[in-house]
CSV table of C-alpha atoms in Angstrom, one decimal:
chain,number,residue,atom,x,y,z
A,1,UNK,CA,-7.9,49.7,-14.7
A,2,UNK,CA,-7.4,46.0,-14.3
A,3,UNK,CA,-6.0,46.3,-10.8
A,4,UNK,CA,-7.2,48.6,-8.0
A,5,UNK,CA,-4.4,50.7,-6.6
A,6,UNK,CA,-3.5,53.7,-4.6
A,7,UNK,CA,-0.2,55.7,-4.2
A,8,UNK,CA,0.5,54.8,-7.8
A,9,UNK,CA,2.0,57.3,-10.2
A,10,UNK,CA,1.1,57.9,-13.9
A,11,UNK,CA,3.3,59.2,-16.7
A,12,UNK,CA,2.1,60.7,-20.0
A,13,UNK,CA,4.3,59.1,-22.7
A,14,UNK,CA,5.4,60.9,-25.8
A,15,UNK,CA,2.8,59.0,-27.9
A,16,UNK,CA,0.0,60.3,-25.6
A,17,UNK,CA,-0.7,57.1,-23.8
A,18,UNK,CA,-0.7,57.1,-20.0
A,19,UNK,CA,1.4,54.6,-18.0
A,20,UNK,CA,0.2,53.7,-14.5
A,21,UNK,CA,3.0,52.5,-12.4
A,22,UNK,CA,3.0,50.5,-9.1
A,23,UNK,CA,1.3,51.5,-5.9
A,24,UNK,CA,-0.4,49.4,-3.3
A,25,UNK,CA,-3.8,47.8,-2.5
A,26,UNK,CA,-5.2,45.4,0.1
A,27,UNK,CA,-3.0,42.6,-1.3
A,28,UNK,CA,0.2,44.5,-0.8
A,29,UNK,CA,2.7,46.6,-2.7
A,30,UNK,CA,2.5,46.3,-6.5
A,31,UNK,CA,5.0,46.0,-9.4
A,32,UNK,CA,2.2,45.9,-12.1
A,33,UNK,CA,1.9,48.5,-14.7
A,34,UNK,CA,-0.9,49.4,-17.1
A,35,UNK,CA,-1.3,51.5,-20.3
A,36,UNK,CA,-4.3,53.8,-21.0
A,37,UNK,CA,-5.0,54.7,-24.6
A,38,UNK,CA,-7.0,57.9,-24.7
A,39,UNK,CA,-8.0,57.3,-28.3
A,40,UNK,CA,-9.8,54.0,-27.5
A,41,UNK,CA,-10.4,54.6,-23.8
A,42,UNK,CA,-9.0,51.1,-23.1
A,43,UNK,CA,-6.5,49.9,-20.5
A,44,UNK,CA,-4.0,47.1,-21.2
A,45,UNK,CA,-1.6,45.3,-18.9
A,46,UNK,CA,2.0,45.6,-19.8
A,47,UNK,CA,5.3,44.2,-18.4
A,48,UNK,CA,5.6,44.4,-14.6
A,49,UNK,CA,8.5,46.3,-12.9
A,50,UNK,CA,11.3,44.2,-11.5
A,51,UNK,CA,10.6,45.5,-8.0
A,52,UNK,CA,7.3,46.2,-6.2
A,53,UNK,CA,7.1,49.9,-5.1
A,54,UNK,CA,4.9,52.7,-4.0
A,55,UNK,CA,5.7,56.3,-2.9
A,56,UNK,CA,8.2,56.3,-5.7
A,57,UNK,CA,9.0,59.0,-8.3
A,58,UNK,CA,8.9,58.9,-12.1
A,59,UNK,CA,10.5,60.9,-14.9
A,60,UNK,CA,9.8,60.8,-18.6
A,61,UNK,CA,13.3,61.1,-20.2
A,62,UNK,CA,14.0,63.1,-23.4
A,63,UNK,CA,14.3,59.9,-25.4
A,64,UNK,CA,10.8,58.8,-24.3
A,65,UNK,CA,11.8,56.2,-21.8
A,66,UNK,CA,10.5,56.4,-18.2
A,67,UNK,CA,12.7,56.3,-15.2
A,68,UNK,CA,11.3,55.1,-11.9
A,69,UNK,CA,13.2,55.7,-8.7
A,70,UNK,CA,13.1,54.6,-5.1
A,71,UNK,CA,9.9,54.2,-3.1
A,72,UNK,CA,8.9,51.7,-0.4
A,73,UNK,CA,9.4,48.1,-1.5
A,74,UNK,CA,8.8,44.6,-0.1
A,75,UNK,CA,8.9,44.2,3.7
A,76,UNK,CA,8.3,48.0,4.1
A,77,UNK,CA,11.9,48.5,3.1
A,78,UNK,CA,13.0,51.8,1.5
A,79,UNK,CA,14.6,51.0,-1.8
A,80,UNK,CA,17.4,52.7,-3.8
A,81,UNK,CA,16.7,50.7,-7.0
A,82,UNK,CA,15.8,52.3,-10.3
A,83,UNK,CA,14.4,51.0,-13.5
A,84,UNK,CA,13.7,52.0,-17.0
A,85,UNK,CA,10.5,51.5,-19.1
A,86,UNK,CA,10.9,51.4,-22.9
A,87,UNK,CA,7.6,52.3,-24.6
A,88,UNK,CA,8.9,50.7,-27.9
A,89,UNK,CA,9.1,47.3,-26.3
A,90,UNK,CA,6.8,47.8,-23.4
A,91,UNK,CA,9.4,46.3,-21.1
A,92,UNK,CA,11.2,47.2,-17.8
A,93,UNK,CA,15.0,46.8,-17.2
A,94,UNK,CA,16.9,47.6,-14.0
A,95,UNK,CA,19.4,50.4,-14.1
A,96,UNK,CA,22.0,51.5,-11.6
A,97,UNK,CA,20.9,52.0,-8.0
A,98,UNK,CA,20.8,55.4,-6.4
A,99,UNK,CA,23.3,56.2,-3.7
A,100,UNK,CA,20.5,56.4,-1.1
A,101,UNK,CA,17.1,54.8,-0.7
A,102,UNK,CA,14.3,57.4,-0.9
A,103,UNK,CA,10.6,57.9,-0.8
A,104,UNK,CA,8.5,61.1,-0.8
A,105,UNK,CA,11.4,62.5,-3.0
A,106,UNK,CA,11.2,64.5,-6.2
A,107,UNK,CA,12.7,63.8,-9.6
A,108,UNK,CA,13.2,66.5,-12.3
A,109,UNK,CA,14.4,66.1,-15.9
A,110,UNK,CA,16.9,68.8,-16.7
A,111,UNK,CA,17.4,70.5,-20.0
A,112,UNK,CA,20.6,68.4,-20.6
A,113,UNK,CA,18.5,65.2,-20.2
A,114,UNK,CA,19.9,64.3,-16.8
A,115,UNK,CA,17.5,63.6,-13.9
A,116,UNK,CA,17.9,65.5,-10.6
A,117,UNK,CA,16.6,63.5,-7.6
A,118,UNK,CA,16.2,65.5,-4.4
A,119,UNK,CA,15.5,64.9,-0.7
A,120,UNK,CA,12.9,62.5,0.5
A,121,UNK,CA,12.8,60.2,3.5
A,122,UNK,CA,15.2,57.2,3.5
A,123,UNK,CA,18.6,55.9,4.1
A,124,UNK,CA,20.4,59.2,3.6
A,125,UNK,CA,20.0,62.8,4.9
A,126,UNK,CA,16.9,64.4,3.4
A,127,UNK,CA,18.9,67.3,1.9
A,128,UNK,CA,21.0,65.1,-0.4
A,129,UNK,CA,20.6,65.2,-4.2
A,130,UNK,CA,21.9,63.1,-7.0
A,131,UNK,CA,22.0,63.1,-10.8
A,132,UNK,CA,21.1,60.3,-13.2
A,133,UNK,CA,22.8,60.3,-16.7
A,134,UNK,CA,20.6,58.3,-19.1
A,135,UNK,CA,23.5,58.1,-21.6
A,136,UNK,CA,25.7,56.1,-19.2
A,137,UNK,CA,22.9,54.9,-16.9
A,138,UNK,CA,24.9,56.0,-13.8
A,139,UNK,CA,24.3,58.1,-10.7
A,140,UNK,CA,26.5,60.8,-9.2
A,141,UNK,CA,26.0,62.9,-6.1
A,142,UNK,CA,25.6,66.6,-6.6
A,143,UNK,CA,25.4,69.6,-4.2
A,144,UNK,CA,23.3,69.2,-1.0
A,145,UNK,CA,20.2,71.4,-0.5
A,146,UNK,CA,20.3,74.0,2.2
A,147,UNK,CA,17.3,72.4,4.0
A,148,UNK,CA,16.2,68.8,4.6
A,149,UNK,CA,13.0,68.2,2.7
A,150,UNK,CA,10.4,65.4,2.4
A,151,UNK,CA,7.2,65.7,0.2
A,152,UNK,CA,8.4,68.8,-1.5
A,153,UNK,CA,8.2,69.9,-5.2
A,154,UNK,CA,11.0,70.5,-7.7
A,155,UNK,CA,10.1,72.5,-10.9
A,156,UNK,CA,12.2,73.0,-14.0
A,157,UNK,CA,12.2,76.7,-14.9
A,158,UNK,CA,12.6,78.2,-18.4
A,159,UNK,CA,16.1,79.3,-17.5
A,160,UNK,CA,17.2,75.8,-16.8
A,161,UNK,CA,17.3,76.1,-13.0
A,162,UNK,CA,15.2,74.0,-10.7
A,163,UNK,CA,13.0,75.6,-8.1
A,164,UNK,CA,12.4,73.5,-4.9
A,165,UNK,CA,9.5,74.6,-2.8
A,166,UNK,CA,8.4,73.6,0.7
A,167,UNK,CA,8.3,70.1,2.0
A,168,UNK,CA,8.4,68.8,5.6
A,169,UNK,CA,11.2,68.8,8.0
A,170,UNK,CA,11.1,66.3,11.0
A,171,UNK,CA,11.8,69.1,13.5
A,172,UNK,CA,10.5,72.3,11.8
A,173,UNK,CA,7.3,70.8,10.3
A,174,UNK,CA,5.9,72.3,7.1
A,175,UNK,CA,8.5,74.5,5.3
A,176,UNK,CA,8.0,77.8,3.5
A,177,UNK,CA,11.6,77.9,2.4
A,178,UNK,CA,12.6,77.6,-1.3
A,179,UNK,CA,15.9,77.2,-3.1
A,180,UNK,CA,17.3,77.1,-6.6
A,181,UNK,CA,19.6,74.5,-8.2
A,182,UNK,CA,22.0,75.6,-10.9
A,183,UNK,CA,22.9,72.6,-13.1
A,184,UNK,CA,26.1,74.2,-14.5
A,185,UNK,CA,27.6,74.4,-11.0
A,186,UNK,CA,25.7,71.8,-9.1
A,187,UNK,CA,25.1,74.3,-6.3
A,188,UNK,CA,22.0,75.4,-4.4
A,189,UNK,CA,21.1,79.0,-3.4
A,190,UNK,CA,18.3,79.9,-1.0
A,191,UNK,CA,15.4,81.9,-2.7
A,192,UNK,CA,12.5,83.9,-1.4
A,193,UNK,CA,10.3,82.1,1.1
A,194,UNK,CA,6.7,81.3,0.3
A,195,UNK,CA,4.0,83.1,2.3
A,196,UNK,CA,2.8,79.7,3.7
A,197,UNK,CA,4.6,76.6,4.8
A,198,UNK,CA,3.4,73.5,2.9
A,199,UNK,CA,4.1,69.9,1.9
A,200,UNK,CA,2.1,67.4,-0.3
A,201,UNK,CA,1.4,70.5,-2.4
A,202,UNK,CA,1.8,70.9,-6.2
A,203,UNK,CA,3.8,73.4,-8.2
A,204,UNK,CA,2.8,74.0,-11.9
A,205,UNK,CA,5.1,75.7,-14.4
A,206,UNK,CA,2.8,77.9,-16.5
A,207,UNK,CA,3.2,78.8,-20.1
A,208,UNK,CA,4.4,82.3,-19.2
A,209,UNK,CA,7.2,80.8,-17.0
A,210,UNK,CA,5.7,81.6,-13.7
A,211,UNK,CA,5.0,78.8,-11.1
A,212,UNK,CA,1.7,78.3,-9.5
A,213,UNK,CA,2.0,76.7,-6.0
A,214,UNK,CA,-1.2,75.3,-4.7
A,215,UNK,CA,-2.7,73.6,-1.6
A,216,UNK,CA,-1.0,71.0,0.5
A,217,UNK,CA,-0.6,70.5,4.2
A,218,UNK,CA,0.3,73.7,6.0
A,219,UNK,CA,0.8,75.0,9.6
A,220,UNK,CA,-0.6,72.9,12.4
A,221,UNK,CA,-0.8,70.2,9.8
A,222,UNK,CA,-4.1,71.5,8.4
A,223,UNK,CA,-5.0,71.0,4.8
A,224,UNK,CA,-4.7,74.4,3.1
A,225,UNK,CA,-6.5,76.1,0.2
A,226,UNK,CA,-3.9,78.8,-0.2
A,227,UNK,CA,-2.2,79.4,-3.5
A,228,UNK,CA,0.7,81.6,-4.6
A,229,UNK,CA,2.6,82.6,-7.7
A,230,UNK,CA,6.4,82.5,-8.1
A,231,UNK,CA,7.9,85.0,-10.6
A,232,UNK,CA,11.4,83.7,-11.8
A,233,UNK,CA,12.4,87.1,-13.0
A,234,UNK,CA,12.0,88.7,-9.6
A,235,UNK,CA,12.4,85.5,-7.6
A,236,UNK,CA,9.4,86.5,-5.4
A,237,UNK,CA,6.1,84.8,-4.3
A,238,UNK,CA,2.7,86.5,-4.4
A,239,UNK,CA,-0.4,85.1,-2.7
A,240,UNK,CA,-3.5,84.8,-4.9
A,241,UNK,CA,-7.1,83.5,-4.6
A,242,UNK,CA,-7.6,80.5,-2.4
A,243,UNK,CA,-9.0,77.2,-3.7
A,244,UNK,CA,-12.7,77.1,-2.9
A,245,UNK,CA,-12.7,73.4,-2.0
A,246,UNK,CA,-10.0,71.8,0.1
A,247,UNK,CA,-9.1,68.3,-1.1
A,248,UNK,CA,-6.2,66.5,0.7
A,249,UNK,CA,-4.9,65.3,-2.7
A,250,UNK,CA,-5.4,66.8,-6.1
A,251,UNK,CA,-3.5,67.1,-9.4
A,252,UNK,CA,-3.2,70.3,-11.5
A,253,UNK,CA,-3.4,70.2,-15.3
A,254,UNK,CA,-2.0,73.0,-17.5
A,255,UNK,CA,-4.4,74.1,-20.1
A,256,UNK,CA,-3.6,75.8,-23.4
A,257,UNK,CA,-5.4,78.9,-22.2
A,258,UNK,CA,-2.7,79.4,-19.6
A,259,UNK,CA,-5.1,78.4,-16.9
A,260,UNK,CA,-4.7,75.6,-14.4
A,261,UNK,CA,-7.3,73.0,-13.8
A,262,UNK,CA,-7.2,71.7,-10.2
A,263,UNK,CA,-8.7,68.2,-10.0
A,264,UNK,CA,-9.8,67.1,-6.5
A,265,UNK,CA,-9.5,63.6,-5.2
A,266,UNK,CA,-10.5,63.4,-1.5
A,267,UNK,CA,-10.2,64.6,2.0
A,268,UNK,CA,-11.9,61.7,3.6
A,269,UNK,CA,-15.0,62.2,1.4
A,270,UNK,CA,-15.4,61.7,-2.3
A,271,UNK,CA,-14.7,64.9,-4.3
A,272,UNK,CA,-15.6,65.5,-7.9
A,273,UNK,CA,-14.7,69.2,-7.9
A,274,UNK,CA,-12.5,71.0,-10.4
A,275,UNK,CA,-11.5,74.6,-10.3
A,276,UNK,CA,-9.8,77.0,-12.8
A,277,UNK,CA,-7.0,79.3,-11.7
């Protein structure tokens, strides 16, 4: 990349290129973005966002545009701004603001094309949720979650519902609770609890529709190597093999063989480990 950064977020565009967005470095919070072309292995600098931000969330919309929401902006302020990246013009435009400023939130593209933004720390209660409609570029509040959550995951299931897992509560600590969002009603229902409380974890929807929940920070705020499967048909969790190495941050990649590749980053040391599940 042209600029060193951490806490940035990347999005795989519909053309296969990767857009690296925002983050921070020793010079401050960034609004710069870069494109990676896998065919050439080259990075190019593209239009910068209107606002600097890190700890934000991104969503690739059904029309190929990228929606960036919230995060921490200049002056350590929590922002409610949102903006759209158009790959055809490689430019950013501001869109309507969210109802609440948020960071460590989750954003999920629904089957109807709307974006569900849930929880996070910020200017509103961490159990709030709101919907973005790309056709009108407007936000509306939807049903509140049953639990306040920060640093959780929100996964779109094959049945169109959204599974929210774990996260952190200011009083309860790492959560093992989960809940389901029904887009047709805008309501939340509690679901089976995970076997382990966790936040900063990942949740990967597999080809068979099951969800693999991996790692994160768990009880007593220790980095955990526990993993578990969620079965949407039975709405239950089942613990499986632990991750052999315990990185504090890693990203899973779904392979065509129905396996998941867990790519380590670091836990205070440099990790170059990958594991298959």
